[in-house]
Structures are given as structure tokens and as C-alpha cells.
XYZ file of C-alpha atoms in Angstrom:
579
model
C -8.999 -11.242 92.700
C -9.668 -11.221 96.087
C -6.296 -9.095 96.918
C -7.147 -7.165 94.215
C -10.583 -6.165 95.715
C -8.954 -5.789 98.892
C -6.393 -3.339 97.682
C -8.646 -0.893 95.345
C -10.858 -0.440 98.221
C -8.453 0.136 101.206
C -9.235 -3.315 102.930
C -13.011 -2.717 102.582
C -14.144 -4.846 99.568
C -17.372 -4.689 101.427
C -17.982 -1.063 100.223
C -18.017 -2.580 96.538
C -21.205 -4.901 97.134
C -23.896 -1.874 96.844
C -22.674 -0.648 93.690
C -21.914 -3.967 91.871
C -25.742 -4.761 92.870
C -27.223 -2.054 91.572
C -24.792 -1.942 88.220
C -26.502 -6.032 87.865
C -29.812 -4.551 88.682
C -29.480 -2.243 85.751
C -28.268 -5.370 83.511
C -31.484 -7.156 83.992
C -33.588 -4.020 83.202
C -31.524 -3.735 79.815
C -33.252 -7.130 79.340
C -36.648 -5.930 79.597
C -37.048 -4.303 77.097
C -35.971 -7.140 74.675
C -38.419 -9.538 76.285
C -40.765 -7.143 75.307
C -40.141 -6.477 72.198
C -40.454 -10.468 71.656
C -43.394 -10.328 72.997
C -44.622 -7.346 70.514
C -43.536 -9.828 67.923
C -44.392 -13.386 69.434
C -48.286 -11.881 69.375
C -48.121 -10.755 65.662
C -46.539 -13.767 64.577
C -49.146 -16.219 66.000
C -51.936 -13.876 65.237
C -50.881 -14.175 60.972
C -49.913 -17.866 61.754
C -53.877 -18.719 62.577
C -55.187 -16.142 60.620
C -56.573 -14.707 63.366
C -57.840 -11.258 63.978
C -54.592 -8.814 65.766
C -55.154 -8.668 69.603
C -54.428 -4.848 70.076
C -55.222 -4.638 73.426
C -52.134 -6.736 74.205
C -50.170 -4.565 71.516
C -51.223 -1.539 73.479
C -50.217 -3.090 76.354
C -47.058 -4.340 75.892
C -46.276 -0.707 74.169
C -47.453 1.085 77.451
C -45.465 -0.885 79.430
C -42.089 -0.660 77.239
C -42.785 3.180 77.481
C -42.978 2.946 81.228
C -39.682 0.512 81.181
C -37.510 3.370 79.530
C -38.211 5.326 82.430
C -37.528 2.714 85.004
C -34.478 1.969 83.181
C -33.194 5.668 83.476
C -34.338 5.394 86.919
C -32.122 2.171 87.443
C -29.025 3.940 85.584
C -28.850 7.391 87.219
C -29.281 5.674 90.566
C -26.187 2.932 89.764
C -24.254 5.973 88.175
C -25.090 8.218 91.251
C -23.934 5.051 93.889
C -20.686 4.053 91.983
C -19.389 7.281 91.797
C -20.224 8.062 95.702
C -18.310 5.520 96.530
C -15.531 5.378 94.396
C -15.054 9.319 95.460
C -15.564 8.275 99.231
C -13.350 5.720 99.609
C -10.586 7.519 97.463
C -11.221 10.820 99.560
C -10.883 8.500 102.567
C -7.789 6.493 101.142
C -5.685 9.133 100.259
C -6.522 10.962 103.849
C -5.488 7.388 105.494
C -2.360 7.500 103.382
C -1.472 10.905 104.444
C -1.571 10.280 107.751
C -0.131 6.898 107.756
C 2.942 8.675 105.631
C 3.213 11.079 108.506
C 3.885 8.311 111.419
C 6.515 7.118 108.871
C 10.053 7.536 110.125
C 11.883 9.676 107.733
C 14.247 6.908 106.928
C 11.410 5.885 104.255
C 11.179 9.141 102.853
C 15.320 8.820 101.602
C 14.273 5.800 100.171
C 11.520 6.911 98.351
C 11.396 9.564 95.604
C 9.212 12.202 96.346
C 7.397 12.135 92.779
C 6.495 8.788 93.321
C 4.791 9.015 96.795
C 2.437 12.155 94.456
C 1.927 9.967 91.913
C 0.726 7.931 93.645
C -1.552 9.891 95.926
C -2.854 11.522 92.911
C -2.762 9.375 90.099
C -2.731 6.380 91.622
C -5.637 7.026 93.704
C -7.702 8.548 90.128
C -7.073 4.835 88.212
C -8.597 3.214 91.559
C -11.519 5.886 91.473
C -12.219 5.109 87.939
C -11.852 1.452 89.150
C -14.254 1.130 91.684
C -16.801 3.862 89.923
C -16.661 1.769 86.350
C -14.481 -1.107 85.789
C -15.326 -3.289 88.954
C -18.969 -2.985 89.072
C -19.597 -3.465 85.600
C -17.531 -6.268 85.246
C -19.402 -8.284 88.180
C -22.667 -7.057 85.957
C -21.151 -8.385 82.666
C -20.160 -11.824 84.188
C -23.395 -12.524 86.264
C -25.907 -11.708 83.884
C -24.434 -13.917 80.990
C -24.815 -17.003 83.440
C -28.451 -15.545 83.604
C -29.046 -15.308 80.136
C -27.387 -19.001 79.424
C -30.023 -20.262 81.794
C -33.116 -18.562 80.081
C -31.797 -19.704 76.411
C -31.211 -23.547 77.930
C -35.307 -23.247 78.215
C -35.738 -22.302 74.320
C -33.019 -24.683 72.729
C -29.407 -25.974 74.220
C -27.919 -25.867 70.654
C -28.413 -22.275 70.395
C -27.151 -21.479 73.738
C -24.395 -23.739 73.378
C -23.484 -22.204 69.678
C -23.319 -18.549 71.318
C -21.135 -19.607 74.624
C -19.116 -21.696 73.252
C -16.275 -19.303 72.382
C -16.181 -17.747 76.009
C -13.659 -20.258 77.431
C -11.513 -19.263 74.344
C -12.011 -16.168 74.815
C -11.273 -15.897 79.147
C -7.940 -18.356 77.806
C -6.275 -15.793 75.975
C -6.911 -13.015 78.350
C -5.690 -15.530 81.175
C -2.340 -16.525 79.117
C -1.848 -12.865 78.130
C -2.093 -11.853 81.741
C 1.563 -11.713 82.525
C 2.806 -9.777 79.425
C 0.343 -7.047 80.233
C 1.629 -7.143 83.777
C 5.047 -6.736 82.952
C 4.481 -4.171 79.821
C 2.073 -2.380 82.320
C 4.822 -2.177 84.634
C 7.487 -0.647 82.670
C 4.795 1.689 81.823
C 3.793 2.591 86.075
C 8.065 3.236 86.394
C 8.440 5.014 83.096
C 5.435 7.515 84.357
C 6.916 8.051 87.862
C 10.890 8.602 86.423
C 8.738 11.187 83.760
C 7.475 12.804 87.097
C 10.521 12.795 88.748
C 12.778 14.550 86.533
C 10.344 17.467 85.683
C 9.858 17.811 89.933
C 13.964 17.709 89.304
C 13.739 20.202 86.490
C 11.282 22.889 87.783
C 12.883 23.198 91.156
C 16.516 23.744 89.395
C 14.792 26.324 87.319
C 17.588 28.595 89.075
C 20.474 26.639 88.140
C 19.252 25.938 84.932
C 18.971 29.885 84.306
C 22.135 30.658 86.161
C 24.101 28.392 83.954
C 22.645 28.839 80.622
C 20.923 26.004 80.569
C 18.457 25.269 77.833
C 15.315 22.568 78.340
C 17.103 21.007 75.076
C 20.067 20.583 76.979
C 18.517 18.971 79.971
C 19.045 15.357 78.577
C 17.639 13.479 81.647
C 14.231 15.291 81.502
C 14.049 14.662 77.589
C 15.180 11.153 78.002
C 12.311 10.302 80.391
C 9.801 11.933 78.006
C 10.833 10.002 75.280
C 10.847 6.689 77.336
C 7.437 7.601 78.597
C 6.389 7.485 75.130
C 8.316 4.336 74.250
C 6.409 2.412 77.134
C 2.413 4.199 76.066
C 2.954 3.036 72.698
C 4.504 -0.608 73.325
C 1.333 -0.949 75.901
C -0.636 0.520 73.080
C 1.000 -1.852 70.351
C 0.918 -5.147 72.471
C -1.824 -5.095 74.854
C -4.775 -3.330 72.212
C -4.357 -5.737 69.826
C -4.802 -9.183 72.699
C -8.057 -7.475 74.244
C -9.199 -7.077 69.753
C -8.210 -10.858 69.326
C -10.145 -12.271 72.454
C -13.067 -9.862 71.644
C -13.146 -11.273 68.153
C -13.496 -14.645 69.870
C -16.159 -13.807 71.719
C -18.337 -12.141 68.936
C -17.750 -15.327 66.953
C -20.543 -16.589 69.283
C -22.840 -14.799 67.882
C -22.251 -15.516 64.702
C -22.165 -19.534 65.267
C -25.743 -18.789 66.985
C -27.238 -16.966 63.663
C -25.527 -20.273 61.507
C -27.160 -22.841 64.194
C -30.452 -20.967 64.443
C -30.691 -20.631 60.500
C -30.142 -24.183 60.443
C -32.948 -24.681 63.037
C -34.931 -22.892 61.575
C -35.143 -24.388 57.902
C -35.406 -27.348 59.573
C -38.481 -26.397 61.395
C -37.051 -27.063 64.556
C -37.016 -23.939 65.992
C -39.752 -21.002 65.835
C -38.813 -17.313 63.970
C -39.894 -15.564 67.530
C -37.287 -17.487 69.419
C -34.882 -16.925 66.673
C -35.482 -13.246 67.251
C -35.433 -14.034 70.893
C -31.999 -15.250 70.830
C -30.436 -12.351 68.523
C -32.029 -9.954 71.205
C -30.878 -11.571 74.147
C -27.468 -12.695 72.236
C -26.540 -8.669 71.283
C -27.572 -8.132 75.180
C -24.767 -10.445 76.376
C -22.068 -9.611 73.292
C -21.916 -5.773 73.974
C -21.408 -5.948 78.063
C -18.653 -8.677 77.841
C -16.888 -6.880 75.278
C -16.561 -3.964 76.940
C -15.652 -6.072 80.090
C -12.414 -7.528 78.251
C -11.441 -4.015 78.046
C -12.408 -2.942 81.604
C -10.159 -6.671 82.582
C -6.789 -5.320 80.814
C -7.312 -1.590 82.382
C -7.919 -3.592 85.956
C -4.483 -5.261 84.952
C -3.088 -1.813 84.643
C -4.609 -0.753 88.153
C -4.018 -3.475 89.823
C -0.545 -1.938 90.142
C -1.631 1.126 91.204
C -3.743 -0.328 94.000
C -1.023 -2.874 94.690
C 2.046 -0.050 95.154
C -0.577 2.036 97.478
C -1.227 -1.079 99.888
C 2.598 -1.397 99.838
C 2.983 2.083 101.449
C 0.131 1.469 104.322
C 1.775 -1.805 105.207
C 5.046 -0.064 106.261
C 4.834 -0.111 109.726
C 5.354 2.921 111.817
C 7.162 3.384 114.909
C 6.674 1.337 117.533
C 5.861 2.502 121.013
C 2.344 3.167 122.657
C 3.422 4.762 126.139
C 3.318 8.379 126.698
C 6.324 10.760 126.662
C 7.069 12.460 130.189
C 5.776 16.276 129.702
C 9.653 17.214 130.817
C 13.099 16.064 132.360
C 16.507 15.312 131.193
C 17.860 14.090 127.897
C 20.025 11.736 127.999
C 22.193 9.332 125.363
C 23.538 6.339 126.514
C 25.978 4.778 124.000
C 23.526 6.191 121.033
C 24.778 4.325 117.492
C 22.923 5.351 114.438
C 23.269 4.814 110.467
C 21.713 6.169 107.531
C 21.520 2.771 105.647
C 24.932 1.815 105.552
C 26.906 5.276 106.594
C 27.415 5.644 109.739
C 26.611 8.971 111.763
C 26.416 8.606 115.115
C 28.549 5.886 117.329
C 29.004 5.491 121.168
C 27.144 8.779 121.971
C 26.607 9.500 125.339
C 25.796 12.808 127.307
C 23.103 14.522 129.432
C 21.439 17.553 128.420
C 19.748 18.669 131.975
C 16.329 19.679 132.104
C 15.401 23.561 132.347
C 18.618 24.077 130.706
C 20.655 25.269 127.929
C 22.973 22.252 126.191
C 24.618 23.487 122.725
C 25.917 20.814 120.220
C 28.950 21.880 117.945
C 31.448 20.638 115.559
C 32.579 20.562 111.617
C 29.997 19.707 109.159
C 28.912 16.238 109.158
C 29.436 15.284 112.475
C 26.094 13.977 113.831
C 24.516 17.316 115.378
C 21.380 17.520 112.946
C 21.060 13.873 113.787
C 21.315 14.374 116.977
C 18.249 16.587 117.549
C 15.880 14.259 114.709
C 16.312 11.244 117.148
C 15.249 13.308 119.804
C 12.105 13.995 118.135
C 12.117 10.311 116.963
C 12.205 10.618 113.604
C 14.392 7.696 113.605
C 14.810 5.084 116.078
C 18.715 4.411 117.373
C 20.218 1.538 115.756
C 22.213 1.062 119.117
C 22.145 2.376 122.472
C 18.811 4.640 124.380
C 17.684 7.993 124.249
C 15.692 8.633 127.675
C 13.569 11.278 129.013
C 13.248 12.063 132.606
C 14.374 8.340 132.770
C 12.028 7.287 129.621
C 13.337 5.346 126.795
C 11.890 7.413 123.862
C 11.716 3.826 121.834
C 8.562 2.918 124.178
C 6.794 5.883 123.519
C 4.119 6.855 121.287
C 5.848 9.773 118.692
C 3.210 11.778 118.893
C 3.454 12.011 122.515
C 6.790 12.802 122.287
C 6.289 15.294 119.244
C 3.498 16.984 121.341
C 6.289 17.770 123.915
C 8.875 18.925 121.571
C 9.251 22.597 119.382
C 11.763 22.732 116.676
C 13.192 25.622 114.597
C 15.099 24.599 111.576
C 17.721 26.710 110.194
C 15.836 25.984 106.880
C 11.689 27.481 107.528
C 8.611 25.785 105.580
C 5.687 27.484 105.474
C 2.254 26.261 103.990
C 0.440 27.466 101.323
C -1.982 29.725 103.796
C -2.179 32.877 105.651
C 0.700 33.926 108.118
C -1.695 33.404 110.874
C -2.614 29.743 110.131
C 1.465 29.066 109.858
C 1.546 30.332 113.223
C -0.554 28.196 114.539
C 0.144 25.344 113.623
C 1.287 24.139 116.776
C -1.776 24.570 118.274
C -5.091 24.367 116.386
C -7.201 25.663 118.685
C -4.926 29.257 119.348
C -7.438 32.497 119.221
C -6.000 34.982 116.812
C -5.257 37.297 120.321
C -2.737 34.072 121.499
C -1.354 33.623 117.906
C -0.601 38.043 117.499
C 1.226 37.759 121.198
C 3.341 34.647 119.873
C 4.401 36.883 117.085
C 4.749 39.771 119.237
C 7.252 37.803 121.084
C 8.982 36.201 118.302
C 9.586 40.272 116.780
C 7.150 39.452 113.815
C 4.507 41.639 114.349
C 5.254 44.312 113.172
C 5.902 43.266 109.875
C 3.258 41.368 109.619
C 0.748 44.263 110.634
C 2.416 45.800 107.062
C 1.300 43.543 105.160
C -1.746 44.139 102.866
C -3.802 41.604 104.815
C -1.939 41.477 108.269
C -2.379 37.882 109.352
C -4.596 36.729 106.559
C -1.859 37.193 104.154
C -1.336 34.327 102.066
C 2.303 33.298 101.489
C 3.891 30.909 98.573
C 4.885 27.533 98.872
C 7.029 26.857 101.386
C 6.943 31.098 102.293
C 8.623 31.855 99.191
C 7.090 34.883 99.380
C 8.920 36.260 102.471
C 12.229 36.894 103.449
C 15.022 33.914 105.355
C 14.793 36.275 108.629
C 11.086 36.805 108.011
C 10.311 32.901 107.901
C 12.810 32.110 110.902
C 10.721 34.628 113.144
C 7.169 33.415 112.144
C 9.109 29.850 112.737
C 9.745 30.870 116.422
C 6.210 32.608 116.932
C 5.062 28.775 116.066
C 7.069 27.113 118.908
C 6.438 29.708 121.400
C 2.614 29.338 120.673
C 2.994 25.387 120.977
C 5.145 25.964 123.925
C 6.730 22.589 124.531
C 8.750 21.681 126.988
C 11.526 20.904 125.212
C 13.182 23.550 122.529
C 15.644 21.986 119.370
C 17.318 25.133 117.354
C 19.004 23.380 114.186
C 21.277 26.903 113.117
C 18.477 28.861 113.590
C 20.587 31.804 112.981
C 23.228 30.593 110.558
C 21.917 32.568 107.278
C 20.617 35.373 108.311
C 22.000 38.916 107.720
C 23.079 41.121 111.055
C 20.009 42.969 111.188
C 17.296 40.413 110.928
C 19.855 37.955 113.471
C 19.281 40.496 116.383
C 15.371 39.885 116.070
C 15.826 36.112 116.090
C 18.002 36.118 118.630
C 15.670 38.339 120.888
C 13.284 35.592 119.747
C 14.977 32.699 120.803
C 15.651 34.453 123.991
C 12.187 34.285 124.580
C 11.651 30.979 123.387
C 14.239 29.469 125.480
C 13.070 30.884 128.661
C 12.497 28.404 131.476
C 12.798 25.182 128.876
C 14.965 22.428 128.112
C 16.727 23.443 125.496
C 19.620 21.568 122.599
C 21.131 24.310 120.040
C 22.796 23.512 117.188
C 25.276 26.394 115.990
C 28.566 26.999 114.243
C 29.007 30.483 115.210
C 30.289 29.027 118.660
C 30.076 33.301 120.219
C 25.901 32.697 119.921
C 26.074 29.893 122.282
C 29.238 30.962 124.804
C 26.799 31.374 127.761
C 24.931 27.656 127.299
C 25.168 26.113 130.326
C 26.245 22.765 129.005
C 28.567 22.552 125.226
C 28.951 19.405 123.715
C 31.201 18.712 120.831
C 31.040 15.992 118.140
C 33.587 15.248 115.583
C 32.841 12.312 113.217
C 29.710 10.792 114.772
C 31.641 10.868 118.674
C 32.073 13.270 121.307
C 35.041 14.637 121.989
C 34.422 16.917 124.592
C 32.190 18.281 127.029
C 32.303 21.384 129.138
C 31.301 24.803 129.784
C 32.869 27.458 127.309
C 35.372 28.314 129.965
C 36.778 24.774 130.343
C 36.828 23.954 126.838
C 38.576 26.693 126.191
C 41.192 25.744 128.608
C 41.844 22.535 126.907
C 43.627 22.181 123.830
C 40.715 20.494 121.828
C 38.570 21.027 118.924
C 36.806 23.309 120.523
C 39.585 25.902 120.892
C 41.369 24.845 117.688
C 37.403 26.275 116.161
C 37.082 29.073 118.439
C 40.509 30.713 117.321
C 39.682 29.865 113.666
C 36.153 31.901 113.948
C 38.501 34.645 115.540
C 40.483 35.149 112.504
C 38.039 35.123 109.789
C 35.443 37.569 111.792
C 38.116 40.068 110.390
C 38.570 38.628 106.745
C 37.410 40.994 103.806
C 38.264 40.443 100.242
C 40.800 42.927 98.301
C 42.074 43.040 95.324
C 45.002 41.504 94.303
């Protein structure tokens, strides 16, 4: 229980202590109102037993005061409701931030582990069962164990047999939902991974919409999606099937309490041995106690269920980031010294070593596959090297903090995501604090403006997710306004130009030309004629270099370089025809 608290609140059980006091304070002033009512009764009772005159002042009084008691009782309830839900809403507002940025400082080696529908399940469903935890299930449970034990206590006064006769089922009862414990962990379970694989495939499904229309493809036909559907439904209605009918059995057990109380007190009180205003007492207080536990047993299997939830979340925060706390020099030279690296078990990367020199322009080429991408992501740390260092200006990158080093670092992906939000915000990204004067030059620079100026809104135009709503050369330009706004000392260009039609390539390039001025720049290209005039060309061929050179002297060499530069010669005259 105690890891349980500790996960549903984010490592602050504390933050549960308010609202499981004032969800107990509202239990004892449900009691009120049945001490009253004996009290209403106790005085009529003794008044007919001695044939003595009705004391209505007392009546009155005890009426007045019940009245009043209904409104402290509302009192008591809206401010528990008001408290649990606060607090269930603040910490999950305040979890689910946490997670975010915990997920960020992730290296992205986790994300390839992880499916992407299961990191928003659980930031959004996830997080909703642990709301509806700490706002309901937690608080009235404490209530619905702590005032029983009060209650006990109060009947022990009146008669032990009766008290005895209504608790005695409660170890019976706490038994079976003890034993039961692990099948509704397990069923539960199946349930969590049949929900996420449900998720997964229709993420699958809706972004292959244009697959599935290119190739005919029919939801009936899309087996996978179906399958997980009908699994999903499988799983609900075994949890339904199995777990329902435990939490019926042991709240059967429980109201057999009551029942052994009315046979014991009927027994009493034939016997004489027990007043009818206690009896009464004891089916006030005993219908008090029945109706919170029961609905406790039900709140105990949903915790069961949540405890998951709770339990995958602290899972995620407890994957520890990357190390390093030192800060990343603001410039200098890159260099790899006998860099290995692995994705799991593949290797990329092995025995890499060059210098890309500061204030300079170093260009990475080679086929497909060959470690470039890689290259430029353990630059920016998204990885650490499994073997080897990456230093700047004499740095190894592993001791440093990654933000530092991200804060130094601008990267344009041949691939552009934009945010849900206005062109404007995109752009500055890299730098929060940018005027909108500082974020229009940026795009001036990057040969955006203009089109943006076009739009219906100019800057405050909203785009789709991930810019769907603008062009490939577009996105690339507003992608290049962002790093020039950040400007970083240090420039990666991951085939920045590589799908982009002539027309819309001579603005980027006249946008990287600005972007590269005066930095340190790496360039990733396969058109090897955009990056003839780097100063520095490295090429990589299965995860090693090969060669190394200016264009000139790898040219002169009979490498892979020239073999690539004489195939890119022949095909810039291809064309199809007929045959």
C-alpha cells in the first residue's frame, strides 16, 4: 500500500492526508444524524415507558438541531468534494507536466523501445484512472476503514454480542478480496496491454489512411486493427465476468453482518436483555457502516486496476536520463575519437574518428545506411557512444549537461515538424523570448517571408499537425528561420534539401547560406554537387570512414567518393521513354 500511495501521487503521498481527513470528517457527520434520530426516539420511548407526560422541548430541540446538521453536513461534503478533486486535478496536472519533461531528457533510444500509443495512454488515460483515484477511491476508502473501527468502539459500550454479531464477517470478507488479489492483477493486466495494442493499431491505422486508400484497402480488411478490437472486448468482459462477481461474493459476506446483528438483537431483545432504542441504535449505526464498506470493496478492485496504471507511470520517471552536469563549451571543434555505436544489437557506427574544425564547413556522405544521420544525433546527444568520445573544443560531450549542449546546437532535418500553432510561434521556438520584429527578420533571411505575409493571418496563421498544412519547401524554410533565430554555434543539416523540387531548393539553399555563415557547421547530403565547396568531406560506408578530403582530393583517388560522383553524373541526364 505504501508503494501504491507513493506511485498515484508522484512520490507525494503527503498530498493525500488533507483530503482523506476531510472525506473521515464527513463520515462522522453522516453519524449525526443517526444519533439523533435515537435520541428523537430514546425520549419517546422512556416518556410512554413511565407514563410520563412528552418532553417537547427536547423534541423541538433535537429537531432544530437535526435541521441545522443537514446543513453542516452539506457544508462538510461540498468542502471534501471541492478538496479531493483540487488535488487529484493538481497533482495529475503536475504529474503529467513532470512526465513530459522527464520524457524529454530521455535519450531517444527509449523512444524505439517504446510504442508511441502507449507512452499517450498513459499520459492520458493513465493519468485520468489516478485522478479518479486520488479524487474518490483513496480517500473514501481511508473514510470507510477508520470509521468502522469507530463505530465498533461505540457499539462495545451498548452490548459486545451485537457488535461482535455485525463484525464478525469482515475478516471473511477482507480474506476473499486478499486471496482474489492476484487473479484480478493478472486479468487486470491483460486488460492494461489489450487497451494499449487497441490504441496502437488505430494510431497504425489512421496514419496509413493513405496507403490504405491507395491500395484499396477496406477497414474490414485491416485484420490487425479488428483483431485488437475484438481482443479488447475479450479482456472487458473476462474482467467483467471474473472480477464483478468476487467483489458481489465478499460484499454478500459483509452484509451478512447485518443480518446476524438483527438475529442476535431479536434474541436480546425477547430476552429482555437489551432495550428497543439500542436495538434501533444498532440498525442505524449498522446501515451507517454496511453502505461505506460496500462501496469500498468496489473502490479496492478498481485500486487493483490502477494500481497498474500508477505503477507503469513510476516506471517511466525512474528511467534515468543522461548523465552529465557540466556545461557544453559555447563553440570549438568536433571531434570523434574511435566513436562505436549500436542500436540495440545492430551495429551503426564502429572506429569513427575525424575532426570537423570549428567555424567551418565538414559534409558527411555515403550510401544509405551508413552512419551519417547517426552521426549528427550523437552530436546533439541524443544517444550516448557505446565506445569511443565525442569532444567539443576538447570537451567530452558524455560530461555535459544535454541541455547545455542542445542550447548550443541548431538542427534542420530533411523531414520538418511543426506544432499545432501559428507560423510565428514555430519560429520561435528556439528562442522564447524573440520579439515578433527578430522572429519576421529570421524569416526574412530564411526566404519565408514573403509567403508568409500571403497568408490570411501572416504570422498568426495556424498550421496542422506537424505543418501539414504547408508545403515540404515551405516547412524546410520556416525550419531554417528557427535555427537562424536560435543562432547556435554549431549548425547540423540532415538532407535539408534532398526532397525538394528545383524551385523551392534555390530558396533553401540561399537559406542555408545564411545559416551557415560564420558557424561550425556538419551537412549531411547525397547530392554530393550541394556540398563540393565544404571545406572538409567525410565519407562513411558501413558504419566506417573511408575517406577524408577536400572534393578535389577525393576526386583524385579512386574511392567511393568518385565511384558516387560519376554515378550522380550519369543519372542527372536520365529521363524515362517509352519502350
Amino acid at each position: 500500500m505504501k508503494r501504491f500511495l507513493y506511485n498515484i501521487t508522484g512520490g507525494n503521498p503527503k498530498a493525500l492526508l488533507e483530503p482523506c481527513l476531510v472525506s473521515l470528517a464527513t463520515g462522522f457527520c453522516q453519524i449525526v444524524p443517526s444519533l439523533l434520530i435515537f435520541a428523537v426516539f430514546d425520549t419517546i420511548y422512556l416518556a410512554y415507558a413511565r407514563g410520563q407526560a412528552m418532553h417537547m422541548e427536547k423534541l423541538w430541540g433535537i429537531c432544530a438541531l437535526l435541521a441545522g446538521w443537514m446543513l453542516v453536513e452539506y457544508a462538510a461534503r461540498a468542502r471534501a468534494h471541492e478538496k479531493t478533486a483540487m488535488t487529484a486535478y493538481h497533482l495529475s496536472a503536475i504529474g503529467r507536466t513532470e512526465l513530459a519533461e522527464h520524457l524529454r531528457k530521455l535519450p531517444l533510444g527509449f523512444f524505439g523501445r517504446r510504442d508511441p500509443a502507449t507512452l499517450t495512454t498513459m499520459l492520458l488515460n493513465d493519468y485520468s484512472n489516478v485522478e479518479t483515484t486520488v479524487s474518490f477511491y483513496v480517500p473514501q476508502l481511508a473514510s470507510a476503514v477508520i470509521l468502522p473501527v469507530v463505530v465498533f468502539l461505540i457499539m462495545l459500550l451498548f452490548s459486545p454480542q451485537m457488535a461482535l454479531a455485525m463484525f464478525l464477517p469482515l475478516p471473511l470478507c477482507f480474506g476473499i478480496m486478499w486471496l482474489s488479489s492476484g487473479l484480478q492483477k493478472k486479468i487486470s493486466g491483460r486488460h492494461v496491454r489489450a487497451r494499449e495494442d487497441c490504441a496502437g493499431r488505430l494510431q497504425e491505422y489512421l496514419l496509413g489512411m493513405r496507403e490504405i486508400k491507395s491500395h484499396n484497402l477496406s477497414g474490414e480488411r485491416f485484420e490487425a486493427l479488428r483483431e485488437a478490437f475484438a481482443r479488447l472486448k475479450r479482456e472487458s468482459l473476462r474482467m467483467e465476468i471474473m472480477v464483478v462477481p468476487i467483489v458481489l461474493i465478499a460484499i454478500a459476506a459483509l452484509r451478512s453482518g447485518l443480518t446476524l446483528m438483527l438475529l442476535i438483537g431479536t434474541f436480546l431483545l425477547v430476552g429482555g436483555e437489551l432495550s428497543l432504542p439500542i436495538f434501533l441504535l444498532f440498525l442505524l449505526l449498522g446501515m451507517r457502516v454496511v453502505e461505506p464498506l460496500s462501496v469500498a470493496l468496489v473502490h479496492y478492485a478498481e485500486l487493483r486496476y490502477t494500481a497498474l496504471s500508477a505503477d507503469r507511470i513510476m516506471e517511466i520517471r525512474q528511467e534515468p536520463p543522461l548523465p552529465g552536469t557540466g556545461q557544453a563549451p559555447c563553440g570549438g571543434d568536433i571531434r570523434f575519437d574511435r566513436v562505436s555505436f549500436a542500436y540495440r544489437h545492430t551495429d551503426v557506427l564502429q572506429e569513427v574518428s575525424f575532426l570537423a574544425p570549428a567555424g567551418r564547413v565538414t559534409a558527411l556522405v555515403g550510401p544509405s545506411g551508413s552512419g551519417k544521420s547517426t552521426i549528427t544525433r550523437l552530436i546533439a546527444r541524443f544517444w550516448d557512444v557505446r565506445q569511443g568520445t565525442i569532444s567539443l573544443a576538447g570537451h567530452d560531450l558524455a560530461t555535459c549537461d544535454p541541455e547545455s549542449i542542445l542550447a548550443r546546437i541548431s538542427m534542420v532535418f530533411q523531414d520538418v515538424y511543426l506544432f499545432r500553432d501559428s507560423i510565428g510561434n514555430n519560429i520561435a521556438v528556439g528562442r522564447k523570448n524573440a520579439t515578433r520584429r527578430e522572429v519576421e527578420e529570421a524569416a526574412k533571411k530564411a526566404c519565408c517571408h514573403d509567403f508568409i505575409a500571403a497568408l490570411p493571418q501572416g504570422y498568426d496563421t495556424p498550421v496542422g499537425e506537424g505543418g501539414c498544412t504547408l508545403s515540404g519547401g515551405e516547412k524546410q524554410r520556416i525550419s531554417i528561420a528557427r535555427a537562424l533565430l536560435k543562432d547556435a554555434p554549431i549548425i547540423l543539416l540532415d538532407e535539408a534539401t534532398a526532397s525538394l523540387d528545383p524551385e523551392n531548393e534555390i530558396y533553401v539553399q540561399r537559406a542555408i547560406n545564411a545559416l551557415v555563415a560564420n558557424k561550425t557547421v556538419l551537412i549531411i547530403a547525397h547530392r554530393l554537387r550541394t556540398i563540393r565547396r565544404a571545406d572538409w568531406i567525410v565519407v562513411l560506408d558501413h558504419g566506417r570512414v573511408i575517406e577524408q578530403g577536400t572534393h578535389e582530393q577525393l576526386l583524385a583517388e579512386t574511392g567511393l567518393y568518385q565511384h558516387l560522383w560519376t554515378l550522380q553524373g550519369r543519372s542527372a541526364g536520365w529521363s524515362m521513354r517509352p519502350a
